[in-house]
Amino acid sequence: MAGIAGSFSGQDFSNDVYIPIRTLWRRIGDSVVTRRSGSFQGEIVELSQITLRVDEVHNVIETSRVVENTLAWHEELNDVNVVVPLELLEQARTSQLMFMLLIGLIAAISLLVGGIGIMNIMLATVTERTREIGIRRALGARRRDITLQFLVETVVLAVVGGATGILGGLVCPLVVRVARGVLEAQFPRTMENLPAAVRTVDPIIVGWSLPLAFGISVAVGLAFGIYPALRAAQMDPIEALRHE
């Protein structure tokens, strides 16, 4: 946590060299002596800035408080200032929000397309089984029986689709690791030029997301299956028996 007035914009890190502090003490020590114009000039090596990297963004503020409490004995000297890069935190939050909105939009479009696909399949099924519907109505089946029949078939389609999607998600981490290994073996230079976030990406399966995704899949299938089921139940039995 460092910076000038909470911002890194005024600093250029492209010409910096980072070495372990123990190496600095062993090679240089606590003072540096330079010769200028026939005289020697000494300088005490002091730490002017410490930059901390936190594992998660939401831990930054808490970590800064821990650092402040650790350096509380410097309050009398008033020579320490803990600066949190609020601009970078805000950029991280904005990027995360935009990423979540993008993923949500893609998921919504995928659910809509999947629901329309289920509805089209069920409408085609209703058309193909018109005579069957007429026979069932003639034998005493009520409209709610026809509706329930096609709703059950729709839910079965949604359950199979949701289970297939969950299995695909569980296999995804293994596929990513295998694909990364193949790319690193075949195109090593290209992989080295990629950002570290891309080269080390590793999908994580969140436990609570599995039942949530499965429930959404079944709910979408049920919602888009109501219209075909009602359409089948509203058929005239006599006209349905005449259908070829």
mmCIF file of C-alpha atoms in Angstrom:
data_model
loop_
_atom_site.group_PDB
_atom_site.id
_atom_site.type_symbol
_atom_site.label_atom_id
_atom_site.label_comp_id
_atom_site.label_asym_id
_atom_site.label_seq_id
_atom_site.Cartn_x
_atom_site.Cartn_y
_atom_site.Cartn_z
ATOM 1 C CA MET A 1 0.000 0.000 0.000
ATOM 2 C CA ALA A 2 1.862 2.936 -1.239
ATOM 3 C CA GLY A 3 1.605 5.783 -3.609
ATOM 4 C CA ILE A 4 1.325 9.540 -3.738
ATOM 5 C CA ALA A 5 -1.985 10.851 -2.433
ATOM 6 C CA GLY A 6 -3.521 7.421 -2.880
ATOM 7 C CA SER A 7 -2.611 7.167 -6.560
ATOM 8 C CA PHE A 8 0.069 5.354 -8.582
ATOM 9 C CA SER A 9 -0.374 7.649 -11.581
ATOM 10 C CA GLY A 10 2.561 9.868 -10.596
ATOM 11 C CA GLN A 11 5.044 7.007 -10.313
ATOM 12 C CA ASP A 12 6.998 5.207 -13.011
ATOM 13 C CA PHE A 13 7.985 1.660 -12.075
ATOM 14 C CA SER A 14 9.463 0.717 -15.458
ATOM 15 C CA ASN A 15 13.043 1.588 -14.391
ATOM 16 C CA ASP A 16 12.892 0.028 -10.914
ATOM 17 C CA VAL A 17 14.946 -2.973 -9.823
ATOM 18 C CA TYR A 18 13.674 -5.138 -6.961
ATOM 19 C CA ILE A 19 16.021 -7.230 -4.796
ATOM 20 C CA PRO A 20 15.571 -8.898 -1.389
ATOM 21 C CA ILE A 21 16.294 -6.540 1.485
ATOM 22 C CA ARG A 22 18.759 -9.023 3.006
ATOM 23 C CA THR A 23 20.725 -8.935 -0.269
ATOM 24 C CA LEU A 24 20.809 -5.138 -0.047
ATOM 25 C CA TRP A 25 22.142 -5.227 3.489
ATOM 26 C CA ARG A 26 24.749 -7.866 2.608
ATOM 27 C CA ARG A 27 26.005 -6.160 -0.556
ATOM 28 C CA ILE A 28 25.687 -2.496 0.410
ATOM 29 C CA GLY A 29 25.030 -2.280 4.128
ATOM 30 C CA ASP A 30 23.370 0.576 5.959
ATOM 31 C CA SER A 31 25.404 3.351 4.329
ATOM 32 C CA VAL A 32 26.752 4.259 0.894
ATOM 33 C CA VAL A 33 29.978 6.206 0.379
ATOM 34 C CA THR A 34 30.578 7.969 -2.945
ATOM 35 C CA ARG A 35 33.511 10.021 -4.184
ATOM 36 C CA ARG A 36 32.732 13.368 -5.797
ATOM 37 C CA SER A 37 35.283 16.040 -6.811
ATOM 38 C CA GLY A 38 38.034 14.605 -4.644
ATOM 39 C CA SER A 39 35.847 14.307 -1.559
ATOM 40 C CA PHE A 40 33.862 11.498 -0.068
ATOM 41 C CA GLN A 41 30.177 11.763 0.599
ATOM 42 C CA GLY A 42 28.296 9.325 2.802
ATOM 43 C CA GLU A 43 24.596 8.511 2.730
ATOM 44 C CA ILE A 44 22.602 6.389 5.143
ATOM 45 C CA VAL A 45 20.424 3.838 3.371
ATOM 46 C CA GLU A 46 16.903 4.064 4.728
ATOM 47 C CA LEU A 47 13.604 2.524 3.699
ATOM 48 C CA SER A 48 11.459 5.244 2.183
ATOM 49 C CA GLN A 49 8.565 3.132 1.006
ATOM 50 C CA ILE A 50 7.115 -0.346 1.542
ATOM 51 C CA THR A 51 4.569 -1.688 -0.932
ATOM 52 C CA LEU A 52 2.280 -4.511 0.204
ATOM 53 C CA ARG A 53 0.321 -6.773 -2.102
ATOM 54 C CA VAL A 54 -2.917 -8.220 -0.681
ATOM 55 C CA ASP A 55 -4.451 -11.491 -1.859
ATOM 56 C CA GLU A 56 -8.023 -10.181 -2.186
ATOM 57 C CA VAL A 57 -9.358 -6.691 -2.867
ATOM 58 C CA HIS A 58 -11.831 -6.793 0.008
ATOM 59 C CA ASN A 59 -8.917 -7.401 2.437
ATOM 60 C CA VAL A 60 -7.083 -4.175 1.569
ATOM 61 C CA ILE A 61 -8.788 -1.905 4.103
ATOM 62 C CA GLU A 62 -8.479 -4.472 6.894
ATOM 63 C CA THR A 63 -4.809 -5.047 6.059
ATOM 64 C CA SER A 64 -4.126 -1.314 6.169
ATOM 65 C CA ARG A 65 -5.613 -1.161 9.666
ATOM 66 C CA VAL A 66 -3.407 -4.054 10.778
ATOM 67 C CA VAL A 67 -0.342 -2.232 9.405
ATOM 68 C CA GLU A 68 -1.342 0.978 11.184
ATOM 69 C CA ASN A 69 -1.746 -0.879 14.481
ATOM 70 C CA THR A 70 1.626 -2.567 13.964
ATOM 71 C CA LEU A 71 3.319 0.803 13.402
ATOM 72 C CA ALA A 72 1.465 2.539 16.215
ATOM 73 C CA TRP A 73 4.752 3.123 18.077
ATOM 74 C CA HIS A 74 5.744 5.508 15.245
ATOM 75 C CA GLU A 75 2.879 7.882 16.043
ATOM 76 C CA GLU A 76 5.056 10.004 18.313
ATOM 77 C CA LEU A 77 7.716 10.337 15.603
ATOM 78 C CA ASN A 78 5.096 11.096 12.958
ATOM 79 C CA ASP A 79 7.336 9.669 10.246
ATOM 80 C CA VAL A 80 5.069 6.957 8.844
ATOM 81 C CA ASN A 81 2.058 7.308 6.595
ATOM 82 C CA VAL A 82 -0.084 4.397 5.384
ATOM 83 C CA VAL A 83 -1.682 5.163 2.028
ATOM 84 C CA VAL A 84 -4.328 2.936 0.446
ATOM 85 C CA PRO A 85 -4.614 3.164 -3.379
ATOM 86 C CA LEU A 86 -8.306 3.973 -3.435
ATOM 87 C CA GLU A 87 -8.271 4.715 -7.156
ATOM 88 C CA LEU A 88 -6.989 1.225 -7.937
ATOM 89 C CA LEU A 89 -9.572 -0.289 -5.595
ATOM 90 C CA GLU A 90 -12.320 1.625 -7.349
ATOM 91 C CA GLN A 91 -11.033 0.496 -10.735
ATOM 92 C CA ALA A 92 -10.962 -3.111 -9.503
ATOM 93 C CA ARG A 93 -14.537 -2.856 -8.239
ATOM 94 C CA THR A 94 -15.693 -1.297 -11.504
ATOM 95 C CA SER A 95 -13.939 -3.964 -13.567
ATOM 96 C CA GLN A 96 -15.406 -6.725 -11.405
ATOM 97 C CA LEU A 97 -18.901 -5.232 -11.687
ATOM 98 C CA MET A 98 -18.622 -4.920 -15.479
ATOM 99 C CA PHE A 99 -17.361 -8.497 -15.711
ATOM 100 C CA MET A 100 -20.263 -9.759 -13.587
ATOM 101 C CA LEU A 101 -22.778 -7.809 -15.690
ATOM 102 C CA LEU A 102 -21.258 -9.210 -18.890
ATOM 103 C CA ILE A 103 -21.347 -12.775 -17.571
ATOM 104 C CA GLY A 104 -24.923 -12.240 -16.362
ATOM 105 C CA LEU A 105 -25.970 -10.911 -19.755
ATOM 106 C CA ILE A 106 -24.384 -13.876 -21.532
ATOM 107 C CA ALA A 107 -26.094 -16.274 -19.098
ATOM 108 C CA ALA A 108 -29.460 -14.565 -19.596
ATOM 109 C CA ILE A 109 -29.156 -14.795 -23.389
ATOM 110 C CA SER A 110 -28.133 -18.455 -23.107
ATOM 111 C CA LEU A 111 -31.142 -19.206 -20.888
ATOM 112 C CA LEU A 112 -33.460 -17.389 -23.284
ATOM 113 C CA VAL A 113 -32.122 -19.287 -26.290
ATOM 114 C CA GLY A 114 -32.319 -22.577 -24.394
ATOM 115 C CA GLY A 115 -35.886 -21.861 -23.271
ATOM 116 C CA ILE A 116 -36.976 -21.007 -26.808
ATOM 117 C CA GLY A 117 -35.342 -24.228 -28.010
ATOM 118 C CA ILE A 118 -37.289 -26.271 -25.438
ATOM 119 C CA MET A 119 -40.516 -24.526 -26.403
ATOM 120 C CA ASN A 120 -39.972 -25.204 -30.117
ATOM 121 C CA ILE A 121 -39.233 -28.874 -29.406
ATOM 122 C CA MET A 122 -42.394 -29.236 -27.345
ATOM 123 C CA LEU A 123 -44.515 -27.429 -29.953
ATOM 124 C CA ALA A 124 -43.206 -29.822 -32.599
ATOM 125 C CA THR A 125 -43.966 -32.731 -30.262
ATOM 126 C CA VAL A 126 -47.510 -31.485 -29.730
ATOM 127 C CA THR A 127 -48.057 -31.236 -33.492
ATOM 128 C CA GLU A 128 -46.696 -34.738 -34.115
ATOM 129 C CA ARG A 129 -48.800 -36.251 -31.332
ATOM 130 C CA THR A 130 -52.063 -34.500 -32.098
ATOM 131 C CA ARG A 131 -53.873 -37.788 -32.814
ATOM 132 C CA GLU A 132 -52.530 -39.264 -29.558
ATOM 133 C CA ILE A 133 -53.889 -36.278 -27.673
ATOM 134 C CA GLY A 134 -57.292 -36.753 -29.350
ATOM 135 C CA ILE A 135 -57.368 -40.437 -28.381
ATOM 136 C CA ARG A 136 -56.500 -39.679 -24.775
ATOM 137 C CA ARG A 137 -59.194 -37.017 -24.573
ATOM 138 C CA ALA A 138 -61.708 -39.415 -26.119
ATOM 139 C CA LEU A 139 -60.826 -42.046 -23.494
ATOM 140 C CA GLY A 140 -61.559 -39.603 -20.674
ATOM 141 C CA ALA A 141 -58.331 -37.682 -20.094
ATOM 142 C CA ARG A 142 -58.971 -34.167 -18.810
ATOM 143 C CA ARG A 143 -57.224 -31.029 -19.978
ATOM 144 C CA ARG A 144 -55.138 -30.838 -16.826
ATOM 145 C CA ASP A 145 -53.971 -34.419 -17.481
ATOM 146 C CA ILE A 146 -52.731 -33.416 -20.950
ATOM 147 C CA THR A 147 -51.116 -30.289 -19.499
ATOM 148 C CA LEU A 148 -49.386 -32.290 -16.768
ATOM 149 C CA GLN A 149 -48.151 -34.864 -19.293
ATOM 150 C CA PHE A 150 -46.374 -32.322 -21.451
ATOM 151 C CA LEU A 151 -45.088 -30.356 -18.464
ATOM 152 C CA VAL A 152 -43.473 -33.526 -17.112
ATOM 153 C CA GLU A 153 -41.823 -34.122 -20.493
ATOM 154 C CA THR A 154 -40.567 -30.539 -20.501
ATOM 155 C CA VAL A 155 -39.125 -30.885 -16.995
ATOM 156 C CA VAL A 156 -37.377 -34.108 -18.029
ATOM 157 C CA LEU A 157 -35.732 -32.248 -20.934
ATOM 158 C CA ALA A 158 -34.676 -29.434 -18.590
ATOM 159 C CA VAL A 159 -33.316 -31.893 -15.997
ATOM 160 C CA VAL A 160 -31.252 -33.724 -18.625
ATOM 161 C CA GLY A 161 -29.951 -30.414 -19.993
ATOM 162 C CA GLY A 162 -29.102 -29.104 -16.507
ATOM 163 C CA ALA A 163 -27.328 -32.332 -15.532
ATOM 164 C CA THR A 164 -25.342 -32.261 -18.785
ATOM 165 C CA GLY A 165 -24.328 -28.665 -18.137
ATOM 166 C CA ILE A 166 -23.209 -29.470 -14.584
ATOM 167 C CA LEU A 167 -21.125 -32.398 -15.806
ATOM 168 C CA GLY A 168 -19.556 -30.132 -18.423
ATOM 169 C CA GLY A 169 -18.740 -27.572 -15.726
ATOM 170 C CA LEU A 170 -17.145 -30.204 -13.501
ATOM 171 C CA VAL A 171 -14.949 -31.375 -16.376
ATOM 172 C CA CYS A 172 -14.006 -27.795 -17.343
ATOM 173 C CA PRO A 173 -11.011 -27.422 -14.934
ATOM 174 C CA LEU A 174 -9.456 -30.645 -16.235
ATOM 175 C CA VAL A 175 -9.988 -29.568 -19.854
ATOM 176 C CA VAL A 176 -8.395 -26.171 -19.168
ATOM 177 C CA ARG A 177 -5.326 -27.765 -17.547
ATOM 178 C CA VAL A 178 -4.887 -30.250 -20.391
ATOM 179 C CA ALA A 179 -5.341 -27.548 -23.030
ATOM 180 C CA ARG A 180 -2.830 -25.268 -21.256
ATOM 181 C CA GLY A 181 -0.296 -28.098 -21.099
ATOM 182 C CA VAL A 182 -0.696 -28.819 -24.805
ATOM 183 C CA LEU A 183 -0.370 -25.135 -25.728
ATOM 184 C CA GLU A 184 2.721 -24.718 -23.540
ATOM 185 C CA ALA A 185 4.309 -27.727 -25.239
ATOM 186 C CA GLN A 186 3.387 -26.699 -28.793
ATOM 187 C CA PHE A 187 3.609 -22.894 -28.567
ATOM 188 C CA PRO A 188 5.950 -22.035 -25.653
ATOM 189 C CA ARG A 189 6.893 -18.539 -26.863
ATOM 190 C CA THR A 190 3.291 -17.549 -27.481
ATOM 191 C CA MET A 191 2.307 -18.723 -23.997
ATOM 192 C CA GLU A 192 5.184 -16.780 -22.418
ATOM 193 C CA ASN A 193 3.963 -13.564 -24.058
ATOM 194 C CA LEU A 194 0.474 -13.977 -22.638
ATOM 195 C CA PRO A 195 -0.449 -12.181 -19.391
ATOM 196 C CA ALA A 196 0.115 -14.137 -16.207
ATOM 197 C CA ALA A 197 -3.621 -14.126 -15.483
ATOM 198 C CA VAL A 198 -4.234 -15.992 -18.748
ATOM 199 C CA ARG A 199 -1.330 -18.424 -18.357
ATOM 200 C CA THR A 200 -2.269 -19.401 -14.812
ATOM 201 C CA VAL A 201 -6.066 -19.328 -15.068
ATOM 202 C CA ASP A 202 -7.639 -22.230 -13.203
ATOM 203 C CA PRO A 203 -11.474 -22.550 -13.050
ATOM 204 C CA ILE A 204 -12.876 -23.124 -9.565
ATOM 205 C CA ILE A 205 -16.143 -24.963 -8.929
ATOM 206 C CA VAL A 206 -18.231 -23.255 -6.245
ATOM 207 C CA GLY A 207 -20.381 -25.793 -4.428
ATOM 208 C CA TRP A 208 -23.530 -23.701 -4.016
ATOM 209 C CA SER A 209 -23.570 -22.815 -7.717
ATOM 210 C CA LEU A 210 -24.355 -26.418 -8.755
ATOM 211 C CA PRO A 211 -27.855 -26.687 -7.205
ATOM 212 C CA LEU A 212 -28.548 -23.065 -8.154
ATOM 213 C CA ALA A 213 -27.704 -23.686 -11.824
ATOM 214 C CA PHE A 214 -29.718 -26.918 -11.816
ATOM 215 C CA GLY A 215 -32.730 -25.182 -10.271
ATOM 216 C CA ILE A 216 -32.576 -22.332 -12.791
ATOM 217 C CA SER A 217 -32.377 -24.848 -15.635
ATOM 218 C CA VAL A 218 -35.501 -26.676 -14.426
ATOM 219 C CA ALA A 219 -37.345 -23.384 -13.804
ATOM 220 C CA VAL A 220 -36.573 -22.091 -17.297
ATOM 221 C CA GLY A 221 -37.677 -25.362 -18.880
ATOM 222 C CA LEU A 222 -40.899 -25.306 -16.882
ATOM 223 C CA ALA A 223 -41.614 -21.663 -17.752
ATOM 224 C CA PHE A 224 -41.110 -22.178 -21.492
ATOM 225 C CA GLY A 225 -43.002 -25.472 -21.454
ATOM 226 C CA ILE A 226 -46.268 -24.045 -20.127
ATOM 227 C CA TYR A 227 -47.403 -22.633 -23.494
ATOM 228 C CA PRO A 228 -46.973 -25.898 -25.484
ATOM 229 C CA ALA A 229 -48.699 -27.842 -22.679
ATOM 230 C CA LEU A 230 -51.657 -25.442 -22.613
ATOM 231 C CA ARG A 231 -51.859 -25.527 -26.403
ATOM 232 C CA ALA A 232 -52.041 -29.329 -26.317
ATOM 233 C CA ALA A 233 -54.738 -29.244 -23.626
ATOM 234 C CA GLN A 234 -56.864 -26.747 -25.588
ATOM 235 C CA MET A 235 -57.126 -28.983 -28.669
ATOM 236 C CA ASP A 236 -60.583 -30.068 -29.788
ATOM 237 C CA PRO A 237 -60.716 -33.876 -29.364
ATOM 238 C CA ILE A 238 -62.739 -34.377 -32.571
ATOM 239 C CA GLU A 239 -60.356 -32.279 -34.669
ATOM 240 C CA ALA A 240 -57.387 -34.016 -33.055
ATOM 241 C CA LEU A 241 -58.791 -37.468 -33.991
ATOM 242 C CA ARG A 242 -59.142 -36.350 -37.602
ATOM 243 C CA HIS A 243 -55.493 -35.266 -37.751
ATOM 244 C CA GLU A 244 -53.324 -37.405 -40.006
#
